[in-house]
Amino acid sequence: DPDCIPQSDLVHLLHSPFIGGAETERDTRASTAFELLSSTPWALTAREASAALERLGSGDLSERFTRWRVHRAQWPTTARASEWTAFFQETLSTFGYGSGRALDSREFQVLQRWHDLLQEFSGFDVVWQAPVTAQVALEALRGRAARVVFREQNPGAPLEILGVDEAMGARFDAAWLTTLDAESWPPEATRDPFIPLALQRDLPR
């Protein structure tokens, strides 16, 4: 909600190395975070946040907040998943997400997986029968992200300890399987909330 940004969220943003300008404003953002924790109320509006950041020396982030307020004001009340995907992506671009510093290999792969997830989320247009609010879309995206199993590109190692999901598709010279007891395997099935229950009810485990 642009009219109520928790102080903790704003401080987390100030400390993030992934937001645009993180390296050039590192010291001022750190002092700004300390000042906000010392004197600012528990929540700020986007306008108040922008003004506070400008006053405390984090001009780049302040400008990003100003551009975001303009962008956020253009959001519709409801929209399709593909439209919300574009709005969410523009928000991340406004804050320069992923450009605060050079990313290492794993961070770059995570960012690429995030972009893939956003693209997949656009496909919810065929699931939702009507446009939804930003809150509903964001909660659905968060839920989808929580279910994603990310597997870093593996250069190989003499010995690896992997879970079932990480081991899928991999090849080994030898494998040692553990915890294949009646209580652990096969694991309990979970229903997918985006597939109609009637289609899942009669499927085998």
CSV table of N, CA, C and O in Angstrom, one decimal, residues 106-204:
chain,number,residue,atom,x,y,z
A,106,ARG,N,25.3,-17.2,-8.8
A,106,ARG,CA,24.0,-17.7,-8.2
A,106,ARG,C,23.0,-16.7,-8.2
A,106,ARG,O,21.8,-16.9,-8.5
A,107,GLU,N,23.3,-15.4,-7.8
A,107,GLU,CA,22.4,-14.4,-7.8
A,107,GLU,C,21.8,-14.1,-9.1
A,107,GLU,O,20.6,-13.8,-9.3
A,108,PHE,N,22.7,-14.1,-10.2
A,108,PHE,CA,22.2,-13.9,-11.5
A,108,PHE,C,21.2,-15.0,-11.9
A,108,PHE,O,20.2,-14.7,-12.6
A,109,GLN,N,21.5,-16.2,-11.5
A,109,GLN,CA,20.6,-17.3,-11.9
A,109,GLN,C,19.2,-17.2,-11.2
A,109,GLN,O,18.1,-17.5,-11.7
A,110,VAL,N,19.3,-16.7,-9.9
A,110,VAL,CA,18.0,-16.5,-9.2
A,110,VAL,C,17.2,-15.4,-9.8
A,110,VAL,O,16.0,-15.5,-10.0
A,111,LEU,N,17.9,-14.3,-10.3
A,111,LEU,CA,17.2,-13.2,-11.0
A,111,LEU,C,16.5,-13.7,-12.3
A,111,LEU,O,15.4,-13.4,-12.6
A,112,GLN,N,17.2,-14.5,-13.0
A,112,GLN,CA,16.7,-15.1,-14.2
A,112,GLN,C,15.5,-16.0,-13.9
A,112,GLN,O,14.5,-16.0,-14.6
A,113,ARG,N,15.6,-16.8,-12.8
A,113,ARG,CA,14.4,-17.6,-12.5
A,113,ARG,C,13.2,-16.8,-12.1
A,113,ARG,O,12.1,-17.1,-12.3
A,114,TRP,N,13.5,-15.6,-11.4
A,114,TRP,CA,12.4,-14.7,-11.1
A,114,TRP,C,11.7,-14.2,-12.3
A,114,TRP,O,10.5,-14.1,-12.4
A,115,HIS,N,12.5,-13.8,-13.3
A,115,HIS,CA,11.9,-13.3,-14.6
A,115,HIS,C,11.0,-14.4,-15.2
A,115,HIS,O,10.0,-14.2,-15.8
A,116,ASP,N,11.5,-15.6,-15.1
A,116,ASP,CA,10.8,-16.8,-15.7
A,116,ASP,C,9.5,-17.0,-14.9
A,116,ASP,O,8.4,-17.3,-15.5
A,117,LEU,N,9.5,-16.8,-13.6
A,117,LEU,CA,8.3,-16.9,-12.8
A,117,LEU,C,7.3,-15.9,-13.1
A,117,LEU,O,6.1,-16.2,-13.2
A,118,LEU,N,7.7,-14.7,-13.4
A,118,LEU,CA,6.8,-13.6,-13.8
A,118,LEU,C,6.2,-14.0,-15.1
A,118,LEU,O,5.0,-13.7,-15.3
A,119,GLN,N,6.9,-14.5,-16.0
A,119,GLN,CA,6.4,-14.9,-17.3
A,119,GLN,C,5.4,-16.0,-17.1
A,119,GLN,O,4.3,-16.0,-17.8
A,120,GLU,N,5.6,-17.0,-16.3
A,120,GLU,CA,4.7,-18.0,-16.0
A,120,GLU,C,3.4,-17.5,-15.4
A,120,GLU,O,2.3,-17.9,-15.7
A,121,PHE,N,3.6,-16.5,-14.5
A,121,PHE,CA,2.4,-15.9,-13.8
A,121,PHE,C,1.5,-15.2,-14.8
A,121,PHE,O,0.3,-15.2,-14.5
A,122,SER,N,2.0,-14.7,-15.9
A,122,SER,CA,1.1,-14.1,-16.9
A,122,SER,C,0.1,-15.1,-17.4
A,122,SER,O,-1.0,-14.8,-17.8
A,123,GLY,N,0.5,-16.4,-17.4
A,123,GLY,CA,-0.4,-17.5,-17.8
A,123,GLY,C,-1.7,-17.7,-17.0
A,123,GLY,O,-2.6,-18.4,-17.4
A,124,PHE,N,-1.7,-17.0,-15.8
A,124,PHE,CA,-2.9,-17.1,-15.0
A,124,PHE,C,-4.1,-16.5,-15.6
A,124,PHE,O,-5.3,-16.7,-15.1
A,125,ASP,N,-3.9,-15.8,-16.7
A,125,ASP,CA,-5.1,-15.2,-17.4
A,125,ASP,C,-6.1,-16.3,-17.8
A,125,ASP,O,-7.3,-16.1,-17.8
A,126,VAL,N,-5.6,-17.5,-18.0
A,126,VAL,CA,-6.5,-18.6,-18.4
A,126,VAL,C,-7.2,-19.3,-17.2
A,126,VAL,O,-8.1,-20.1,-17.4
A,127,VAL,N,-6.7,-19.0,-16.0
A,127,VAL,CA,-7.2,-19.6,-14.8
A,127,VAL,C,-8.2,-18.6,-14.1
A,127,VAL,O,-9.3,-19.1,-13.7
A,128,TRP,N,-7.9,-17.4,-14.1
A,128,TRP,CA,-8.8,-16.4,-13.4
A,128,TRP,C,-9.9,-16.0,-14.4
A,128,TRP,O,-9.6,-15.5,-15.5
A,129,GLN,N,-11.1,-16.2,-14.0
A,129,GLN,CA,-12.3,-15.8,-14.9
A,129,GLN,C,-12.5,-14.3,-15.0
A,129,GLN,O,-13.2,-13.9,-15.9
A,130,ALA,N,-12.0,-13.6,-14.1
A,130,ALA,CA,-12.3,-12.1,-14.0
A,130,ALA,C,-11.1,-11.4,-13.5
A,130,ALA,O,-10.2,-12.0,-12.9
A,131,PRO,N,-10.9,-10.1,-13.8
A,131,PRO,CA,-9.8,-9.4,-13.3
A,131,PRO,C,-9.8,-9.4,-11.8
A,131,PRO,O,-10.8,-9.5,-11.1
A,132,VAL,N,-8.6,-9.2,-11.2
A,132,VAL,CA,-8.5,-9.3,-9.7
A,132,VAL,C,-7.7,-8.0,-9.2
A,132,VAL,O,-7.1,-7.3,-10.0
A,133,THR,N,-7.8,-7.8,-7.9
A,133,THR,CA,-7.1,-6.7,-7.4
A,133,THR,C,-5.6,-6.9,-7.3
A,133,THR,O,-5.1,-8.1,-7.4
A,134,ALA,N,-4.8,-5.9,-7.1
A,134,ALA,CA,-3.4,-6.0,-6.9
A,134,ALA,C,-3.0,-6.9,-5.8
A,134,ALA,O,-2.0,-7.7,-5.8
A,135,GLN,N,-3.7,-6.8,-4.7
A,135,GLN,CA,-3.5,-7.6,-3.5
A,135,GLN,C,-3.6,-9.1,-3.8
A,135,GLN,O,-2.8,-9.9,-3.4
A,136,VAL,N,-4.7,-9.5,-4.5
A,136,VAL,CA,-4.9,-10.9,-4.8
A,136,VAL,C,-3.8,-11.4,-5.7
A,136,VAL,O,-3.3,-12.5,-5.6
A,137,ALA,N,-3.5,-10.6,-6.7
A,137,ALA,CA,-2.4,-10.9,-7.7
A,137,ALA,C,-1.1,-11.1,-7.0
A,137,ALA,O,-0.3,-12.1,-7.2
A,138,LEU,N,-0.8,-10.2,-6.0
A,138,LEU,CA,0.5,-10.3,-5.3
A,138,LEU,C,0.6,-11.5,-4.4
A,138,LEU,O,1.6,-12.2,-4.3
A,139,GLU,N,-0.5,-11.8,-3.7
A,139,GLU,CA,-0.6,-13.0,-2.9
A,139,GLU,C,-0.4,-14.2,-3.7
A,139,GLU,O,0.3,-15.2,-3.3
A,140,ALA,N,-1.0,-14.3,-4.9
A,140,ALA,CA,-0.9,-15.5,-5.7
A,140,ALA,C,0.5,-15.6,-6.2
A,140,ALA,O,1.1,-16.7,-6.3
A,141,LEU,N,1.2,-14.5,-6.6
A,141,LEU,CA,2.6,-14.5,-7.0
A,141,LEU,C,3.5,-15.0,-5.9
A,141,LEU,O,4.4,-15.8,-6.1
A,142,ARG,N,3.3,-14.5,-4.7
A,142,ARG,CA,4.1,-14.9,-3.6
A,142,ARG,C,3.9,-16.4,-3.3
A,142,ARG,O,4.9,-17.1,-3.0
A,143,GLY,N,2.7,-16.9,-3.4
A,143,GLY,CA,2.5,-18.3,-3.2
A,143,GLY,C,3.2,-19.1,-4.2
A,143,GLY,O,3.7,-20.2,-3.9
A,144,ARG,N,3.1,-18.7,-5.4
A,144,ARG,CA,3.8,-19.4,-6.5
A,144,ARG,C,5.3,-19.4,-6.3
A,144,ARG,O,6.0,-20.4,-6.5
A,145,ALA,N,5.8,-18.2,-5.9
A,145,ALA,CA,7.3,-18.1,-5.7
A,145,ALA,C,7.7,-19.1,-4.5
A,145,ALA,O,8.8,-19.6,-4.6
A,146,ALA,N,6.9,-19.2,-3.5
A,146,ALA,CA,7.2,-20.0,-2.4
A,146,ALA,C,7.3,-21.5,-2.7
A,146,ALA,O,8.0,-22.3,-2.1
A,147,ARG,N,6.6,-21.9,-3.8
A,147,ARG,CA,6.5,-23.3,-4.2
A,147,ARG,C,7.6,-23.6,-5.2
A,147,ARG,O,7.9,-24.8,-5.6
A,148,VAL,N,8.3,-22.6,-5.7
A,148,VAL,CA,9.4,-22.9,-6.8
A,148,VAL,C,10.6,-23.5,-6.1
A,148,VAL,O,11.1,-23.1,-5.1
A,149,VAL,N,11.0,-24.6,-6.8
A,149,VAL,CA,12.3,-25.2,-6.3
A,149,VAL,C,13.4,-24.7,-7.3
A,149,VAL,O,13.4,-24.9,-8.5
A,150,PHE,N,14.3,-23.9,-6.7
A,150,PHE,CA,15.4,-23.4,-7.5
A,150,PHE,C,16.6,-24.3,-7.4
A,150,PHE,O,17.0,-24.7,-6.3
A,151,ARG,N,17.1,-24.6,-8.6
A,151,ARG,CA,18.3,-25.5,-8.6
A,151,ARG,C,19.4,-24.7,-9.4
A,151,ARG,O,19.3,-24.5,-10.5
A,152,GLU,N,20.4,-24.4,-8.6
A,152,GLU,CA,21.6,-23.7,-9.2
A,152,GLU,C,22.3,-24.6,-10.2
A,152,GLU,O,22.4,-25.8,-10.0
A,153,GLN,N,22.8,-24.0,-11.3
A,153,GLN,CA,23.5,-24.7,-12.2
A,153,GLN,C,24.7,-25.4,-11.5
A,153,GLN,O,25.5,-24.7,-10.8
A,154,ASN,N,24.9,-26.7,-11.8
A,154,ASN,CA,25.8,-27.5,-11.0
A,154,ASN,C,27.0,-27.8,-11.8
A,154,ASN,O,26.9,-28.5,-12.8
A,155,PRO,N,28.2,-27.3,-11.4
A,155,PRO,CA,29.4,-27.6,-12.2
A,155,PRO,C,29.9,-29.0,-11.9
A,155,PRO,O,30.9,-29.5,-12.5
A,156,GLY,N,29.3,-29.6,-10.9
A,156,GLY,CA,29.8,-31.0,-10.5
A,156,GLY,C,30.7,-31.0,-9.3
A,156,GLY,O,31.5,-30.1,-9.1
A,157,ALA,N,30.6,-32.1,-8.5
A,157,ALA,CA,31.5,-32.2,-7.4
A,157,ALA,C,31.6,-33.7,-7.1
A,157,ALA,O,30.8,-34.5,-7.4
A,158,PRO,N,32.8,-34.1,-6.5
A,158,PRO,CA,33.0,-35.6,-6.2
A,158,PRO,C,31.8,-36.2,-5.3
A,158,PRO,O,31.5,-37.3,-5.5
A,159,LEU,N,31.3,-35.4,-4.4
A,159,LEU,CA,30.3,-35.9,-3.5
A,159,LEU,C,29.3,-34.8,-3.3
A,159,LEU,O,29.6,-33.6,-3.0
A,160,GLU,N,28.0,-35.1,-3.5
A,160,GLU,CA,26.9,-34.1,-3.3
A,160,GLU,C,25.8,-34.7,-2.4
A,160,GLU,O,25.5,-35.9,-2.5
A,161,ILE,N,25.2,-33.9,-1.6
A,161,ILE,CA,24.1,-34.2,-0.7
A,161,ILE,C,22.9,-33.5,-1.3
A,161,ILE,O,22.9,-32.2,-1.2
A,162,LEU,N,21.9,-34.2,-1.8
A,162,LEU,CA,20.8,-33.6,-2.5
A,162,LEU,C,19.5,-34.1,-2.0
A,162,LEU,O,19.4,-35.3,-1.6
A,163,GLY,N,18.5,-33.3,-2.0
A,163,GLY,CA,17.1,-33.7,-1.8
A,163,GLY,C,16.6,-34.3,-3.1
A,163,GLY,O,17.2,-34.2,-4.1
A,164,VAL,N,15.4,-34.8,-3.0
A,164,VAL,CA,14.7,-35.4,-4.2
A,164,VAL,C,14.6,-34.4,-5.3
A,164,VAL,O,14.9,-34.7,-6.5
A,165,ASP,N,14.1,-33.2,-5.0
A,165,ASP,CA,13.8,-32.3,-6.0
A,165,ASP,C,15.1,-31.8,-6.7
A,165,ASP,O,15.2,-31.6,-7.9
A,166,GLU,N,16.2,-31.6,-5.9
A,166,GLU,CA,17.4,-31.2,-6.5
A,166,GLU,C,18.1,-32.3,-7.3
A,166,GLU,O,18.8,-32.0,-8.3
A,167,ALA,N,17.8,-33.5,-7.0
A,167,ALA,CA,18.5,-34.6,-7.7
A,167,ALA,C,17.8,-35.0,-9.0
A,167,ALA,O,18.3,-35.7,-9.8
A,168,MET,N,16.5,-34.5,-9.2
A,168,MET,CA,15.8,-34.9,-10.4
A,168,MET,C,16.5,-34.4,-11.7
A,168,MET,O,17.0,-33.3,-11.8
A,169,GLY,N,16.7,-35.4,-12.6
A,169,GLY,CA,17.3,-35.1,-13.8
A,169,GLY,C,18.8,-35.2,-13.8
A,169,GLY,O,19.5,-35.1,-14.9
A,170,ALA,N,19.4,-35.4,-12.6
A,170,ALA,CA,20.9,-35.5,-12.5
A,170,ALA,C,21.3,-36.9,-12.8
A,170,ALA,O,20.6,-37.9,-12.7
A,171,ARG,N,22.6,-37.1,-13.1
A,171,ARG,CA,23.2,-38.4,-13.3
A,171,ARG,C,24.3,-38.6,-12.3
A,171,ARG,O,25.1,-37.7,-12.1
A,172,PHE,N,24.4,-39.8,-11.8
A,172,PHE,CA,25.5,-40.1,-10.8
A,172,PHE,C,26.1,-41.5,-11.2
A,172,PHE,O,25.5,-42.3,-11.8
A,173,ASP,N,27.4,-41.6,-10.8
A,173,ASP,CA,28.1,-42.9,-10.9
A,173,ASP,C,27.6,-43.8,-9.9
A,173,ASP,O,27.5,-45.0,-10.1
A,174,ALA,N,27.2,-43.3,-8.7
A,174,ALA,CA,26.6,-44.1,-7.6
A,174,ALA,C,25.8,-43.2,-6.7
A,174,ALA,O,26.0,-42.0,-6.7
A,175,ALA,N,24.8,-43.9,-6.1
A,175,ALA,CA,23.9,-43.1,-5.2
A,175,ALA,C,23.6,-43.9,-4.0
A,175,ALA,O,23.5,-45.1,-4.0
A,176,TRP,N,23.5,-43.1,-2.9
A,176,TRP,CA,23.2,-43.7,-1.6
A,176,TRP,C,21.9,-43.0,-1.1
A,176,TRP,O,21.8,-41.8,-0.9
A,177,LEU,N,20.8,-43.8,-1.1
A,177,LEU,CA,19.5,-43.3,-0.7
A,177,LEU,C,19.2,-43.5,0.7
A,177,LEU,O,19.4,-44.6,1.2
A,178,THR,N,18.6,-42.5,1.4
A,178,THR,CA,18.3,-42.6,2.8
A,178,THR,C,16.9,-42.2,3.0
A,178,THR,O,16.2,-41.6,2.2
A,179,THR,N,16.4,-42.5,4.2
A,179,THR,CA,15.0,-42.2,4.7
A,179,THR,C,13.9,-42.7,3.8
A,179,THR,O,12.9,-42.1,3.6
A,180,LEU,N,14.1,-43.9,3.2
A,180,LEU,CA,13.1,-44.5,2.4
A,180,LEU,C,12.2,-45.4,3.3
A,180,LEU,O,12.0,-46.6,2.9
A,181,ASP,N,11.8,-44.9,4.4
A,181,ASP,CA,10.9,-45.7,5.3
A,181,ASP,C,9.4,-45.4,4.9
A,181,ASP,O,9.1,-44.4,4.2
A,182,ALA,N,8.5,-46.1,5.6
A,182,ALA,CA,7.1,-46.0,5.2
A,182,ALA,C,6.5,-44.6,5.6
A,182,ALA,O,5.6,-44.2,5.0
A,183,GLU,N,7.1,-43.9,6.5
A,183,GLU,CA,6.6,-42.6,6.9
A,183,GLU,C,7.1,-41.5,6.1
A,183,GLU,O,6.6,-40.4,6.0
A,184,SER,N,8.3,-41.7,5.4
A,184,SER,CA,8.9,-40.7,4.6
A,184,SER,C,8.7,-40.8,3.1
A,184,SER,O,8.8,-39.8,2.4
A,185,TRP,N,8.5,-42.0,2.6
A,185,TRP,CA,8.4,-42.2,1.2
A,185,TRP,C,7.3,-43.2,0.8
A,185,TRP,O,7.2,-44.3,1.4
A,186,PRO,N,6.5,-42.9,-0.1
A,186,PRO,CA,6.4,-41.6,-0.8
A,186,PRO,C,5.9,-40.5,0.0
A,186,PRO,O,5.1,-40.8,1.0
A,187,PRO,N,6.2,-39.3,-0.2
A,187,PRO,CA,5.8,-38.2,0.6
A,187,PRO,C,4.3,-37.9,0.4
A,187,PRO,O,3.7,-38.3,-0.6
A,188,GLU,N,3.6,-37.2,1.4
A,188,GLU,CA,2.2,-36.9,1.3
A,188,GLU,C,2.0,-36.0,0.0
A,188,GLU,O,2.8,-35.1,-0.2
A,189,ALA,N,1.0,-36.4,-0.7
A,189,ALA,CA,0.7,-35.5,-1.9
A,189,ALA,C,0.0,-34.2,-1.5
A,189,ALA,O,-0.7,-34.1,-0.5
A,190,THR,N,0.3,-33.2,-2.2
A,190,THR,CA,-0.3,-31.9,-2.0
A,190,THR,C,-1.1,-31.5,-3.2
A,190,THR,O,-0.7,-31.7,-4.3
A,191,ARG,N,-2.2,-30.9,-3.0
A,191,ARG,CA,-3.1,-30.5,-4.1
A,191,ARG,C,-2.6,-29.1,-4.6
A,191,ARG,O,-2.2,-28.3,-3.9
A,192,ASP,N,-2.7,-28.9,-5.9
A,192,ASP,CA,-2.4,-27.7,-6.6
A,192,ASP,C,-3.6,-26.8,-6.5
A,192,ASP,O,-4.7,-27.1,-7.1
A,193,PRO,N,-3.5,-25.6,-5.9
A,193,PRO,CA,-4.7,-24.7,-5.8
A,193,PRO,C,-5.2,-24.2,-7.1
A,193,PRO,O,-6.3,-23.6,-7.2
A,194,PHE,N,-4.4,-24.3,-8.2
A,194,PHE,CA,-4.8,-23.7,-9.5
A,194,PHE,C,-5.3,-24.7,-10.4
A,194,PHE,O,-5.6,-24.4,-11.6
A,195,ILE,N,-5.5,-26.0,-10.0
A,195,ILE,CA,-6.1,-27.0,-10.8
A,195,ILE,C,-7.5,-27.3,-10.1
A,195,ILE,O,-7.5,-27.6,-8.9
A,196,PRO,N,-8.6,-27.4,-10.8
A,196,PRO,CA,-9.9,-27.6,-10.2
A,196,PRO,C,-9.8,-28.9,-9.3
A,196,PRO,O,-9.2,-29.9,-9.7
A,197,LEU,N,-10.4,-28.8,-8.1
A,197,LEU,CA,-10.4,-30.0,-7.2
A,197,LEU,C,-11.0,-31.2,-7.8
A,197,LEU,O,-10.5,-32.4,-7.6
A,198,ALA,N,-12.0,-31.0,-8.6
A,198,ALA,CA,-12.7,-32.2,-9.2
A,198,ALA,C,-11.8,-33.0,-10.1
A,198,ALA,O,-11.9,-34.2,-10.2
A,199,LEU,N,-10.8,-32.3,-10.7
A,199,LEU,CA,-9.8,-33.0,-11.6
A,199,LEU,C,-8.8,-33.8,-10.8
A,199,LEU,O,-8.2,-34.7,-11.3
A,200,GLN,N,-8.5,-33.3,-9.6
A,200,GLN,CA,-7.5,-33.9,-8.7
A,200,GLN,C,-8.0,-35.0,-7.8
A,200,GLN,O,-7.2,-35.9,-7.4
A,201,ARG,N,-9.3,-35.0,-7.5
A,201,ARG,CA,-9.8,-35.9,-6.5
A,201,ARG,C,-9.6,-37.3,-6.8
A,201,ARG,O,-9.3,-38.1,-6.0
A,202,ASP,N,-9.8,-37.7,-8.1
A,202,ASP,CA,-9.7,-39.1,-8.5
A,202,ASP,C,-8.3,-39.6,-9.0
A,202,ASP,O,-8.2,-40.7,-9.4
A,203,LEU,N,-7.4,-38.6,-9.0
A,203,LEU,CA,-6.0,-39.0,-9.4
A,203,LEU,C,-5.3,-39.9,-8.4
A,203,LEU,O,-5.5,-39.7,-7.2
A,204,PRO,N,-4.5,-40.8,-8.8
A,204,PRO,CA,-3.8,-41.6,-7.8
A,204,PRO,C,-2.7,-40.7,-7.1
A,204,PRO,O,-2.3,-39.7,-7.6
